[in-house]
Amino acid sequence: MRLLSHNLLQCNVKNCKSNNFPLKIQVDKSNIINCEFRKEPLVKLIPKLDWNALAITVHNLANNKEFPEKFNPALLDDLKFMQDLHRILMETHIIEGALICEGCNKRYPIKNGIPNMILNDEEV
Amino acid sequence: MATRPENICPPEIYYNQDEAVKYTNSTRIIEIQEQLTERCIELLNIPEDEEQLILDIGCGSGLSGAQLSEHNHHWVGIDISRDMLNVAAERESEGDLYEIDMGQGFNFRHGVFDSAISVSALQWLCVASKKSYNPVARLKKFFQSLYNCLRAGGKAVLQFYPDGAQQLEMITTAAMKCGFGGGVIVDYPNSAKAKKLYLVIQAGGDTREQNIVMMNGLEDENEEEAKFNAAQKQKQIHKAKKPKIKSKEWIQNKKERQRAQGREVRPDSKYTGRKRSGPSKYLK
């Protein structure tokens, strides 16, 4: 799982409406898989992201306070920042661990890089 | 007719390791999946050079995802079978994979996906493979989730194999109830085997400009189609060779068969199977 799609994902439990995004990530094992850096597709993806959630996640995971809390169009011209963003969104894979909903405490385990989002019958 | 896998057991059990291996090794399955995905992408009618974020529903071992990657799209794949997903992970699929039961709905943020495709998955929702499953409710949940996660005007092309008209109606009704516009495209409608159905739907947006209706299903005799026709002709030829009922040859064949069964059969003579010179001749 990459942070790109983590940014799209909410908790799916019935009636879990508040504080269900972003899911907290517990990392047991992560991996960097290099892929080609292309700026334009990345720029196009930015409007789809919830920047606030991404900032929270990055701050939690990396203890990296440098990551800007607010998006600012000037960042698009900063090549160094775009490369960092590429690394964060496209190249960082969470292999083992779990996603935890802070609203309802539902725990979704991640194994082999694939989160298990299947609910129990009573949670649907 | 061959038994349908949906009627045997639930998908997460049917698509086990053995079945997943088939999806990586069988060139026939791979070829069909690629063709279907290619057609789905064609039906999405994405403007050239546009790279979209696409949801692949029932991505399985990532065969359809590989096609999406070839077109430079970003994709997120969901499937219920862990074994199939593990294969997809092994193949180093470029998209992100999630183990999700589409009948439970999926909670991606609203409006994030540009399009969605699904290859041979939807029919699984029509079957209650567990006691607690209610196909109508599951279909509703699925289309609601799909509607929510697509952007306004986002399209979805879902290829599926309905088991009869009733299932087809069930699926289309569920989609329309959830606010989708669109319809079903049938490729090769005259061939039992090559026939493929695609549900092409659009989430809101400007429905006046529906290029969906304008698109026709494929009818050209492509290779596959031709093959089926050839097989049918072969059958007809075979049929023609059979002797006409009550003809001399037919009677002799029948006697021969009964002799082989050890029954008491009158011996053949020059009168066997001879045309009667009945009164009809004089009545004319």
GROMACS .gro file of C-alpha atoms in nm:
model
  408
    1MET     CA    1   0.000   0.000   0.000
    2ARG     CA    2   0.126   0.344  -0.087
    3LEU     CA    3   0.043   0.672   0.084
    4LEU     CA    4  -0.123   0.784  -0.239
    5SER     CA    5  -0.413   0.545  -0.198
    6HIS     CA    6  -0.404   0.570   0.182
    7ASN     CA    7  -0.498   0.932   0.127
    8LEU     CA    8  -0.814   0.821  -0.054
    9LEU     CA    9  -0.930   0.577   0.209
   10GLN     CA   10  -1.174   0.618   0.496
   11CYS     CA   11  -1.299   0.379   0.760
   12ASN     CA   12  -1.584   0.171   0.619
   13VAL     CA   13  -1.757   0.057   0.938
   14LYS     CA   14  -2.128   0.134   0.954
   15ASN     CA   15  -2.210   0.455   1.141
   16CYS     CA   16  -1.845   0.546   1.177
   17LYS     CA   17  -1.884   0.899   1.050
   18SER     CA   18  -1.654   1.119   1.254
   19ASN     CA   19  -1.279   1.115   1.283
   20ASN     CA   20  -1.265   0.830   1.032
   21PHE     CA   21  -1.004   0.991   0.812
   22PRO     CA   22  -0.712   0.963   0.777
   23LEU     CA   23  -0.662   0.615   0.912
   24LYS     CA   24  -0.364   0.593   1.143
   25ILE     CA   25  -0.085   0.377   1.007
   26GLN     CA   26   0.106   0.138   1.224
   27VAL     CA   27   0.418   0.035   1.034
   28ASP     CA   28   0.597  -0.290   1.107
   29LYS     CA   29   0.778  -0.306   0.777
   30SER     CA   30   0.802  -0.066   0.490
   31ASN     CA   31   0.990  -0.059   0.167
   32ILE     CA   32   1.105   0.189  -0.095
   33ILE     CA   33   1.047   0.073  -0.451
   34ASN     CA   34   1.190   0.315  -0.699
   35CYS     CA   35   0.983   0.425  -0.992
   36GLU     CA   36   1.033   0.686  -1.257
   37PHE     CA   37   0.981   1.046  -1.146
   38ARG     CA   38   0.747   1.227  -1.381
   39LYS     CA   39   0.640   1.570  -1.273
   40GLU     CA   40   0.325   1.630  -1.476
   41PRO     CA   41   0.121   1.329  -1.363
   42LEU     CA   42   0.220   1.411  -1.006
   43VAL     CA   43   0.098   1.768  -1.043
   44LYS     CA   44  -0.232   1.636  -1.176
   45LEU     CA   45  -0.272   1.409  -0.874
   46ILE     CA   46  -0.229   1.689  -0.621
   47PRO     CA   47  -0.587   1.825  -0.647
   48LYS     CA   48  -0.715   1.478  -0.557
   49LEU     CA   49  -0.519   1.468  -0.234
   50ASP     CA   50  -0.642   1.580   0.102
   51TRP     CA   51  -0.334   1.780   0.191
   52ASN     CA   52  -0.418   1.815   0.556
   53ALA     CA   53  -0.448   1.438   0.595
   54LEU     CA   54  -0.126   1.380   0.405
   55ALA     CA   55   0.058   1.625   0.629
   56ILE     CA   56  -0.074   1.454   0.944
   57THR     CA   57   0.032   1.114   0.812
   58VAL     CA   58   0.377   1.227   0.708
   59HIS     CA   59   0.435   1.404   1.040
   60ASN     CA   60   0.329   1.094   1.229
   61LEU     CA   61   0.531   0.849   1.026
   62ALA     CA   62   0.853   1.030   0.959
   63ASN     CA   63   0.871   1.280   1.241
   64ASN     CA   64   0.942   1.513   0.957
   65LYS     CA   65   0.816   1.853   1.059
   66GLU     CA   66   0.946   2.010   0.741
   67PHE     CA   67   0.654   1.882   0.539
   68PRO     CA   68   0.429   2.186   0.478
   69GLU     CA   69   0.092   2.178   0.652
   70LYS     CA   70  -0.072   2.385   0.384
   71PHE     CA   71  -0.034   2.342   0.015
   72ASN     CA   72   0.107   2.635  -0.169
   73PRO     CA   73   0.128   2.657  -0.549
   74ALA     CA   74   0.485   2.786  -0.528
   75LEU     CA   75   0.584   2.436  -0.417
   76LEU     CA   76   0.514   2.303  -0.767
   77ASP     CA   77   0.823   2.478  -0.897
   78ASP     CA   78   1.042   2.345  -0.619
   79LEU     CA   79   1.201   2.041  -0.783
   80LYS     CA   80   1.350   1.915  -0.458
   81PHE     CA   81   1.009   1.922  -0.290
   82MET     CA   82   0.840   1.750  -0.584
   83GLN     CA   83   1.095   1.471  -0.574
   84ASP     CA   84   1.034   1.430  -0.202
   85LEU     CA   85   0.662   1.419  -0.267
   86HIS     CA   86   0.717   1.157  -0.535
   87ARG     CA   87   0.912   0.948  -0.286
   88ILE     CA   88   0.640   0.986  -0.024
   89LEU     CA   89   0.341   0.915  -0.247
   90MET     CA   90   0.467   0.676  -0.513
   91GLU     CA   91   0.772   0.496  -0.379
   92THR     CA   92   0.701   0.429  -0.013
   93HIS     CA   93   0.518   0.100   0.032
   94ILE     CA   94   0.384  -0.021   0.367
   95ILE     CA   95   0.439  -0.396   0.363
   96GLU     CA   96   0.338  -0.512   0.711
   97GLY     CA   97   0.142  -0.333   0.979
   98ALA     CA   98  -0.212  -0.209   1.027
   99LEU     CA   99  -0.451   0.075   0.959
  100ILE     CA  100  -0.637   0.196   1.265
  101CYS     CA  101  -0.949   0.409   1.263
  102GLU     CA  102  -0.932   0.673   1.534
  103GLY     CA  103  -1.309   0.709   1.537
  104CYS     CA  104  -1.417   0.352   1.607
  105ASN     CA  105  -1.085   0.177   1.679
  106LYS     CA  106  -1.137  -0.073   1.397
  107ARG     CA  107  -0.805  -0.230   1.306
  108TYR     CA  108  -0.737  -0.330   0.944
  109PRO     CA  109  -0.427  -0.551   0.923
  110ILE     CA  110  -0.180  -0.503   0.636
  111LYS     CA  111  -0.005  -0.817   0.514
  112ASN     CA  112   0.218  -0.857   0.210
  113GLY     CA  113   0.148  -0.494   0.126
  114ILE     CA  114  -0.228  -0.551   0.102
  115PRO     CA  115  -0.463  -0.408   0.366
  116ASN     CA  116  -0.753  -0.632   0.460
  117MET     CA  117  -1.057  -0.404   0.462
  118ILE     CA  118  -1.318  -0.678   0.493
  119LEU     CA  119  -1.575  -0.611   0.765
  120ASN     CA  120  -1.758  -0.846   0.995
  121ASP     CA  121  -2.125  -0.892   0.916
  122GLU     CA  122  -2.238  -0.667   1.203
  123GLU     CA  123  -2.016  -0.382   1.083
  124VAL     CA  124  -2.176  -0.356   0.739
  125MET     CA  125  -2.390  -2.577  -2.009
  126ALA     CA  126  -2.090  -2.556  -1.787
  127THR     CA  127  -2.157  -2.483  -1.421
  128ARG     CA  128  -2.102  -2.123  -1.321
  129PRO     CA  129  -1.834  -2.072  -1.056
  130GLU     CA  130  -2.063  -1.836  -0.859
  131ASN     CA  131  -2.291  -2.129  -0.790
  132ILE     CA  132  -2.015  -2.346  -0.649
  133CYS     CA  133  -1.875  -2.142  -0.360
  134PRO     CA  134  -1.796  -1.783  -0.254
  135PRO     CA  135  -1.527  -1.600  -0.454
  136GLU     CA  136  -1.275  -1.578  -0.173
  137ILE     CA  137  -1.282  -1.957  -0.157
  138TYR     CA  138  -1.320  -2.030  -0.529
  139TYR     CA  139  -1.021  -1.817  -0.625
  140ASN     CA  140  -0.776  -2.011  -0.412
  141GLN     CA  141  -0.408  -2.064  -0.480
  142ASP     CA  142  -0.470  -2.319  -0.754
  143GLU     CA  143  -0.713  -2.094  -0.935
  144ALA     CA  144  -0.479  -1.795  -0.889
  145VAL     CA  145  -0.195  -1.989  -1.049
  146LYS     CA  146  -0.418  -2.050  -1.351
  147TYR     CA  147  -0.454  -1.677  -1.390
  148THR     CA  148  -0.079  -1.637  -1.420
  149ASN     CA  149   0.003  -1.939  -1.633
  150SER     CA  150  -0.285  -1.991  -1.870
  151THR     CA  151  -0.213  -1.789  -2.182
  152ARG     CA  152  -0.576  -1.830  -2.288
  153ILE     CA  153  -0.714  -1.672  -1.970
  154ILE     CA  154  -0.453  -1.396  -1.986
  155GLU     CA  155  -0.539  -1.321  -2.348
  156ILE     CA  156  -0.914  -1.303  -2.280
  157GLN     CA  157  -0.866  -1.082  -1.974
  158GLU     CA  158  -0.643  -0.848  -2.172
  159GLN     CA  159  -0.893  -0.822  -2.455
  160LEU     CA  160  -1.178  -0.750  -2.216
  161THR     CA  161  -0.977  -0.485  -2.033
  162GLU     CA  162  -0.873  -0.326  -2.361
  163ARG     CA  163  -1.238  -0.305  -2.464
  164CYS     CA  164  -1.334  -0.158  -2.124
  165ILE     CA  165  -1.070   0.113  -2.164
  166GLU     CA  166  -1.196   0.180  -2.516
  167LEU     CA  167  -1.552   0.217  -2.386
  168LEU     CA  168  -1.438   0.458  -2.114
  169ASN     CA  169  -1.354   0.687  -2.403
  170ILE     CA  170  -1.078   0.870  -2.218
  171PRO     CA  171  -0.937   1.167  -2.409
  172GLU     CA  172  -0.598   1.090  -2.551
  173ASP     CA  173  -0.296   1.165  -2.336
  174GLU     CA  174  -0.512   1.200  -2.027
  175GLU     CA  175  -0.383   1.006  -1.730
  176GLN     CA  176  -0.658   0.914  -1.491
  177LEU     CA  177  -0.695   0.766  -1.148
  178ILE     CA  178  -0.895   0.448  -1.205
  179LEU     CA  179  -1.057   0.203  -0.968
  180ASP     CA  180  -1.028  -0.160  -1.077
  181ILE     CA  181  -1.307  -0.362  -0.915
  182GLY     CA  182  -1.225  -0.730  -0.886
  183CYS     CA  183  -0.869  -0.673  -0.999
  184GLY     CA  184  -0.770  -1.032  -0.920
  185SER     CA  185  -0.412  -1.109  -1.012
  186GLY     CA  186  -0.362  -0.767  -1.167
  187LEU     CA  187  -0.401  -0.865  -1.534
  188SER     CA  188  -0.640  -0.579  -1.601
  189GLY     CA  189  -0.423  -0.344  -1.398
  190ALA     CA  190  -0.125  -0.421  -1.618
  191GLN     CA  191  -0.326  -0.297  -1.916
  192LEU     CA  192  -0.418   0.020  -1.727
  193SER     CA  193  -0.053   0.079  -1.643
  194GLU     CA  194   0.033   0.041  -2.009
  195HIS     CA  195  -0.198   0.330  -2.082
  196ASN     CA  196  -0.018   0.528  -1.810
  197HIS     CA  197  -0.315   0.542  -1.577
  198HIS     CA  198  -0.284   0.527  -1.202
  199TRP     CA  199  -0.503   0.260  -1.053
  200VAL     CA  200  -0.622   0.116  -0.725
  201GLY     CA  201  -0.736  -0.245  -0.732
  202ILE     CA  202  -0.981  -0.412  -0.499
  203ASP     CA  203  -1.064  -0.782  -0.477
  204ILE     CA  204  -1.199  -1.023  -0.222
  205SER     CA  205  -0.960  -1.309  -0.290
  206ARG     CA  206  -0.640  -1.287  -0.086
  207ASP     CA  207  -0.472  -1.552  -0.301
  208MET     CA  208  -0.535  -1.360  -0.621
  209LEU     CA  209  -0.412  -1.038  -0.460
  210ASN     CA  210  -0.095  -1.211  -0.342
  211VAL     CA  211  -0.029  -1.311  -0.702
  212ALA     CA  212  -0.086  -0.951  -0.808
  213ALA     CA  213   0.162  -0.836  -0.542
  214GLU     CA  214   0.415  -1.091  -0.667
  215ARG     CA  215   0.379  -0.963  -1.021
  216GLU     CA  216   0.476  -0.621  -0.885
  217SER     CA  217   0.159  -0.454  -1.001
  218GLU     CA  218   0.193  -0.080  -1.020
  219GLY     CA  219  -0.141  -0.009  -0.858
  220ASP     CA  220  -0.225  -0.033  -0.491
  221LEU     CA  221  -0.419  -0.339  -0.382
  222TYR     CA  222  -0.690  -0.369  -0.121
  223GLU     CA  223  -0.874  -0.673   0.006
  224ILE     CA  224  -1.232  -0.550  -0.006
  225ASP     CA  225  -1.567  -0.724  -0.047
  226MET     CA  226  -1.743  -0.507  -0.303
  227GLY     CA  227  -2.081  -0.615  -0.166
  228GLN     CA  228  -1.992  -0.449   0.166
  229GLY     CA  229  -1.924  -0.122  -0.010
  230PHE     CA  230  -1.593   0.056  -0.013
  231ASN     CA  231  -1.520   0.382   0.151
  232PHE     CA  232  -1.289   0.578  -0.068
  233ARG     CA  233  -1.326   0.951  -0.028
  234HIS     CA  234  -1.602   1.105  -0.235
  235GLY     CA  235  -1.526   1.194  -0.593
  236VAL     CA  236  -1.164   1.086  -0.607
  237PHE     CA  237  -1.170   0.844  -0.898
  238ASP     CA  238  -1.198   0.958  -1.260
  239SER     CA  239  -1.326   0.621  -1.383
  240ALA     CA  240  -1.377   0.263  -1.280
  241ILE     CA  241  -1.351  -0.066  -1.464
  242SER     CA  242  -1.440  -0.418  -1.369
  243VAL     CA  243  -1.369  -0.733  -1.565
  244SER     CA  244  -1.583  -1.043  -1.501
  245ALA     CA  245  -1.667  -0.969  -1.140
  246LEU     CA  246  -2.015  -0.821  -1.111
  247GLN     CA  247  -2.203  -1.149  -1.153
  248TRP     CA  248  -2.061  -1.266  -0.819
  249LEU     CA  249  -2.283  -1.011  -0.645
  250CYS     CA  250  -2.599  -1.170  -0.783
  251VAL     CA  251  -2.554  -1.490  -0.589
  252ALA     CA  252  -2.614  -1.540  -0.220
  253SER     CA  253  -2.312  -1.756  -0.149
  254LYS     CA  254  -2.354  -1.707   0.224
  255LYS     CA  255  -2.667  -1.721   0.432
  256SER     CA  256  -2.635  -1.360   0.541
  257TYR     CA  257  -2.603  -1.232   0.184
  258ASN     CA  258  -2.887  -1.046   0.025
  259PRO     CA  259  -2.793  -0.993  -0.342
  260VAL     CA  260  -3.022  -0.692  -0.390
  261ALA     CA  261  -2.886  -0.515  -0.083
  262ARG     CA  262  -2.528  -0.598  -0.180
  263LEU     CA  263  -2.575  -0.466  -0.532
  264LYS     CA  264  -2.724  -0.148  -0.391
  265LYS     CA  265  -2.435  -0.103  -0.150
  266PHE     CA  266  -2.188  -0.161  -0.431
  267PHE     CA  267  -2.338   0.090  -0.674
  268GLN     CA  268  -2.380   0.347  -0.397
  269SER     CA  269  -2.013   0.319  -0.304
  270LEU     CA  270  -1.915   0.336  -0.669
  271TYR     CA  271  -2.128   0.643  -0.726
  272ASN     CA  272  -1.977   0.815  -0.425
  273CYS     CA  273  -1.616   0.754  -0.511
  274LEU     CA  274  -1.646   0.860  -0.876
  275ARG     CA  275  -1.616   1.227  -0.961
  276ALA     CA  276  -1.919   1.398  -1.117
  277GLY     CA  277  -1.946   1.270  -1.471
  278GLY     CA  278  -1.702   0.987  -1.400
  279LYS     CA  279  -1.765   0.676  -1.605
  280ALA     CA  280  -1.756   0.312  -1.513
  281VAL     CA  281  -1.739   0.020  -1.755
  282LEU     CA  282  -1.824  -0.311  -1.596
  283GLN     CA  283  -1.795  -0.627  -1.801
  284PHE     CA  284  -1.989  -0.916  -1.654
  285TYR     CA  285  -2.156  -1.248  -1.730
  286PRO     CA  286  -2.519  -1.237  -1.616
  287ASP     CA  287  -2.694  -1.570  -1.571
  288GLY     CA  288  -3.007  -1.491  -1.766
  289ALA     CA  289  -3.225  -1.185  -1.817
  290GLN     CA  290  -3.331  -1.168  -1.454
  291GLN     CA  291  -2.979  -1.106  -1.325
  292LEU     CA  292  -2.916  -0.852  -1.598
  293GLU     CA  293  -3.227  -0.665  -1.493
  294MET     CA  294  -3.130  -0.688  -1.127
  295ILE     CA  295  -2.793  -0.528  -1.199
  296THR     CA  296  -2.917  -0.252  -1.428
  297THR     CA  297  -3.206  -0.163  -1.193
  298ALA     CA  298  -2.967  -0.139  -0.898
  299ALA     CA  299  -2.735   0.090  -1.098
  300MET     CA  300  -3.015   0.319  -1.213
  301LYS     CA  301  -3.164   0.341  -0.863
  302CYS     CA  302  -2.832   0.469  -0.734
  303GLY     CA  303  -2.837   0.753  -0.982
  304PHE     CA  304  -2.628   0.621  -1.266
  305GLY     CA  305  -2.719   0.689  -1.626
  306GLY     CA  306  -2.615   0.469  -1.913
  307GLY     CA  307  -2.685   0.128  -2.053
  308VAL     CA  308  -2.559  -0.209  -2.159
  309ILE     CA  309  -2.346  -0.269  -2.466
  310VAL     CA  310  -2.344  -0.617  -2.615
  311ASP     CA  311  -2.052  -0.734  -2.823
  312TYR     CA  312  -2.104  -1.028  -3.062
  313PRO     CA  313  -2.474  -1.070  -2.977
  314ASN     CA  314  -2.513  -1.361  -3.219
  315SER     CA  315  -2.253  -1.583  -3.065
  316ALA     CA  316  -2.325  -1.778  -2.749
  317LYS     CA  317  -1.959  -1.795  -2.651
  318ALA     CA  318  -1.808  -1.471  -2.775
  319LYS     CA  319  -2.102  -1.264  -2.651
  320LYS     CA  320  -1.988  -1.008  -2.394
  321LEU     CA  321  -2.190  -0.759  -2.195
  322TYR     CA  322  -2.062  -0.425  -2.073
  323LEU     CA  323  -2.252  -0.204  -1.836
  324VAL     CA  324  -2.144   0.148  -1.928
  325ILE     CA  325  -2.260   0.397  -1.668
  326GLN     CA  326  -2.192   0.754  -1.575
  327ALA     CA  327  -2.216   0.912  -1.232
  328GLY     CA  328  -2.422   1.227  -1.266
  329GLY     CA  329  -2.269   1.504  -1.470
  330ASP     CA  330  -2.407   1.616  -1.801
  331THR     CA  331  -2.621   1.330  -1.923
  332ARG     CA  332  -2.736   1.512  -2.236
  333GLU     CA  333  -2.402   1.453  -2.391
  334GLN     CA  334  -2.427   1.080  -2.364
  335ASN     CA  335  -2.194   0.935  -2.613
  336ILE     CA  336  -2.275   0.602  -2.452
  337VAL     CA  337  -2.588   0.554  -2.656
  338MET     CA  338  -2.404   0.635  -2.973
  339MET     CA  339  -2.158   0.356  -2.926
  340ASN     CA  340  -2.249   0.031  -3.085
  341GLY     CA  341  -2.144  -0.310  -2.977
  342LEU     CA  342  -1.902  -0.494  -3.197
  343GLU     CA  343  -2.059  -0.707  -3.462
  344ASP     CA  344  -1.778  -0.759  -3.707
  345GLU     CA  345  -1.679  -1.114  -3.766
  346ASN     CA  346  -1.348  -1.114  -3.596
  347GLU     CA  347  -1.139  -1.422  -3.560
  348GLU     CA  348  -1.312  -1.554  -3.255
  349GLU     CA  349  -1.654  -1.508  -3.406
  350ALA     CA  350  -1.545  -1.681  -3.724
  351LYS     CA  351  -1.420  -1.973  -3.525
  352PHE     CA  352  -1.759  -2.024  -3.364
  353ASN     CA  353  -1.930  -2.008  -3.700
  354ALA     CA  354  -1.695  -2.268  -3.840
  355ALA     CA  355  -1.776  -2.498  -3.551
  356GLN     CA  356  -2.145  -2.455  -3.616
  357LYS     CA  357  -2.107  -2.538  -3.985
  358GLN     CA  358  -1.914  -2.849  -3.895
  359LYS     CA  359  -2.210  -2.952  -3.683
  360GLN     CA  360  -2.452  -2.898  -3.970
  361ILE     CA  361  -2.241  -3.107  -4.205
  362HIS     CA  362  -2.232  -3.381  -3.946
  363LYS     CA  363  -2.610  -3.365  -3.923
  364ALA     CA  364  -2.658  -3.385  -4.299
  365LYS     CA  365  -2.466  -3.711  -4.316
  366LYS     CA  366  -2.720  -3.890  -4.102
  367PRO     CA  367  -2.961  -4.098  -4.317
  368LYS     CA  368  -3.318  -3.981  -4.348
  369ILE     CA  369  -3.561  -4.135  -4.104
  370LYS     CA  370  -3.737  -4.455  -4.234
  371SER     CA  371  -3.509  -4.463  -4.537
  372LYS     CA  372  -3.354  -4.794  -4.640
  373GLU     CA  373  -3.019  -4.695  -4.495
  374TRP     CA  374  -3.180  -4.585  -4.168
  375ILE     CA  375  -3.363  -4.916  -4.130
  376GLN     CA  376  -3.051  -5.116  -4.202
  377ASN     CA  377  -2.855  -4.913  -3.949
  378LYS     CA  378  -3.120  -4.968  -3.689
  379LYS     CA  379  -3.133  -5.342  -3.748
  380GLU     CA  380  -2.757  -5.356  -3.726
  381ARG     CA  381  -2.764  -5.178  -3.390
  382GLN     CA  382  -3.030  -5.412  -3.253
  383ARG     CA  383  -2.840  -5.717  -3.370
  384ALA     CA  384  -2.536  -5.583  -3.185
  385GLN     CA  385  -2.753  -5.562  -2.875
  386GLY     CA  386  -2.834  -5.928  -2.916
  387ARG     CA  387  -3.202  -5.885  -3.000
  388GLU     CA  388  -3.399  -6.101  -3.235
  389VAL     CA  389  -3.401  -5.926  -3.570
  390ARG     CA  390  -3.544  -6.044  -3.902
  391PRO     CA  391  -3.274  -6.110  -4.159
  392ASP     CA  392  -3.211  -5.856  -4.434
  393SER     CA  393  -3.364  -5.935  -4.771
  394LYS     CA  394  -3.430  -5.760  -5.099
  395TYR     CA  395  -3.758  -5.635  -4.947
  396THR     CA  396  -3.589  -5.463  -4.653
  397GLY     CA  397  -3.670  -5.092  -4.654
  398ARG     CA  398  -3.821  -5.114  -4.999
  399LYS     CA  399  -4.068  -4.840  -5.093
  400ARG     CA  400  -4.426  -4.957  -5.069
  401SER     CA  401  -4.637  -4.938  -5.378
  402GLY     CA  402  -4.943  -4.844  -5.175
  403PRO     CA  403  -5.279  -4.716  -5.287
  404SER     CA  404  -5.148  -4.360  -5.279
  405LYS     CA  405  -5.024  -4.420  -5.629
  406TYR     CA  406  -5.378  -4.478  -5.752
  407LEU     CA  407  -5.539  -4.209  -5.541
  408LYS     CA  408  -5.345  -3.933  -5.711
   0.00000   0.00000   0.00000
